[in-house]
Amino acid sequence: MDGVGISAKQRESLFELYVPDPNSRQLTGLGLGLYLSKQIIKAHGGFIGVESTPGGGSTFWFSLPAVNSDDRSFLI
């Protein structure tokens, strides 16, 4: 891992819908990326998370359930 990392307090709300900081004068994005990622992955029965060390960087991960290739009922 390489980067600034994410504090434990920041990780608590990392995948939630972005709420702008009223003290911040800088808009860096809409804050939907990780929130939407979590919603999509969760809708497919998966999980998403982050491992991070302040000053040591972050690793994001997700998992999805395996699909039996014989079960094609999910295809339209």
Short mmCIF file of C-alpha atoms in Angstrom, two decimals:
data_model
loop_
_atom_site.label_atom_id
_atom_site.label_comp_id
_atom_site.label_asym_id
_atom_site.label_seq_id
_atom_site.Cartn_x
_atom_site.Cartn_y
_atom_site.Cartn_z
CA MET A 1 0.00 0.00 0.00
CA ASP A 2 1.17 3.48 -0.77
CA GLY A 3 -0.53 6.78 0.01
CA VAL A 4 -1.88 8.93 2.82
CA GLY A 5 -4.31 6.34 4.19
CA ILE A 6 -7.71 6.83 5.82
CA SER A 7 -8.33 7.31 9.53
CA ALA A 8 -10.66 5.00 11.47
CA LYS A 9 -13.13 7.86 11.89
CA GLN A 10 -13.21 8.52 8.13
CA ARG A 11 -13.64 4.79 7.38
CA GLU A 12 -16.84 4.71 9.49
CA SER A 13 -18.72 6.77 6.89
CA LEU A 14 -16.65 6.10 3.78
CA PHE A 15 -19.35 4.10 1.97
CA GLU A 16 -22.26 6.31 3.04
CA LEU A 17 -23.93 8.96 0.93
CA TYR A 18 -21.70 12.04 0.93
CA VAL A 19 -22.70 14.87 3.21
CA PRO A 20 -20.71 18.01 2.46
CA ASP A 21 -18.65 19.48 5.25
CA PRO A 22 -20.07 22.96 5.91
CA ASN A 23 -16.55 24.16 6.78
CA SER A 24 -15.06 22.99 3.50
CA ARG A 25 -14.75 25.46 0.65
CA GLN A 26 -13.52 22.82 -1.76
CA LEU A 27 -15.81 20.50 -3.74
CA THR A 28 -13.80 17.52 -4.95
CA GLY A 29 -16.70 15.46 -6.29
CA LEU A 30 -20.31 14.46 -5.83
CA GLY A 31 -19.50 11.79 -3.26
CA LEU A 32 -21.49 9.07 -5.00
CA GLY A 33 -18.75 6.69 -6.16
CA LEU A 34 -18.17 4.52 -3.09
CA TYR A 35 -21.82 4.81 -2.03
CA LEU A 36 -23.07 3.54 -5.40
CA SER A 37 -20.41 0.84 -5.47
CA LYS A 38 -21.62 -0.42 -2.10
CA GLN A 39 -25.27 -0.37 -3.20
CA ILE A 40 -24.58 -2.29 -6.42
CA ILE A 41 -22.34 -4.87 -4.75
CA LYS A 42 -24.79 -5.31 -1.86
CA ALA A 43 -27.69 -5.76 -4.33
CA HIS A 44 -25.76 -8.67 -5.85
CA GLY A 45 -25.17 -10.30 -2.47
CA GLY A 46 -21.60 -9.09 -2.04
CA PHE A 47 -19.51 -7.06 0.35
CA ILE A 48 -17.13 -4.13 -0.06
CA GLY A 49 -14.52 -2.85 2.34
CA VAL A 50 -11.26 -1.04 2.86
CA GLU A 51 -8.07 -1.77 4.74
CA SER A 52 -6.12 1.34 5.55
CA THR A 53 -3.29 2.65 7.66
CA PRO A 54 -2.88 6.40 8.05
CA GLY A 55 0.40 7.23 6.35
CA GLY A 56 0.53 3.79 4.78
CA GLY A 57 -2.13 3.83 2.09
CA SER A 58 -5.40 2.01 1.48
CA THR A 59 -6.59 -1.16 -0.21
CA PHE A 60 -10.21 -1.42 -1.31
CA TRP A 61 -11.74 -4.86 -1.84
CA PHE A 62 -15.07 -6.41 -2.76
CA SER A 63 -16.48 -9.90 -3.04
CA LEU A 64 -19.41 -11.30 -4.96
CA PRO A 65 -21.02 -14.72 -4.63
CA ALA A 66 -20.01 -17.30 -7.20
CA VAL A 67 -22.58 -18.20 -9.84
CA ASN A 68 -23.07 -21.76 -11.00
CA SER A 69 -22.49 -21.71 -14.78
CA ASP A 70 -25.28 -24.31 -15.17
CA ASP A 71 -27.82 -21.94 -13.63
CA ARG A 72 -28.69 -19.53 -16.40
CA SER A 73 -31.93 -18.31 -14.83
CA PHE A 74 -30.28 -14.93 -14.19
CA LEU A 75 -29.89 -14.32 -17.93
CA ILE A 76 -32.61 -12.51 -19.84
#
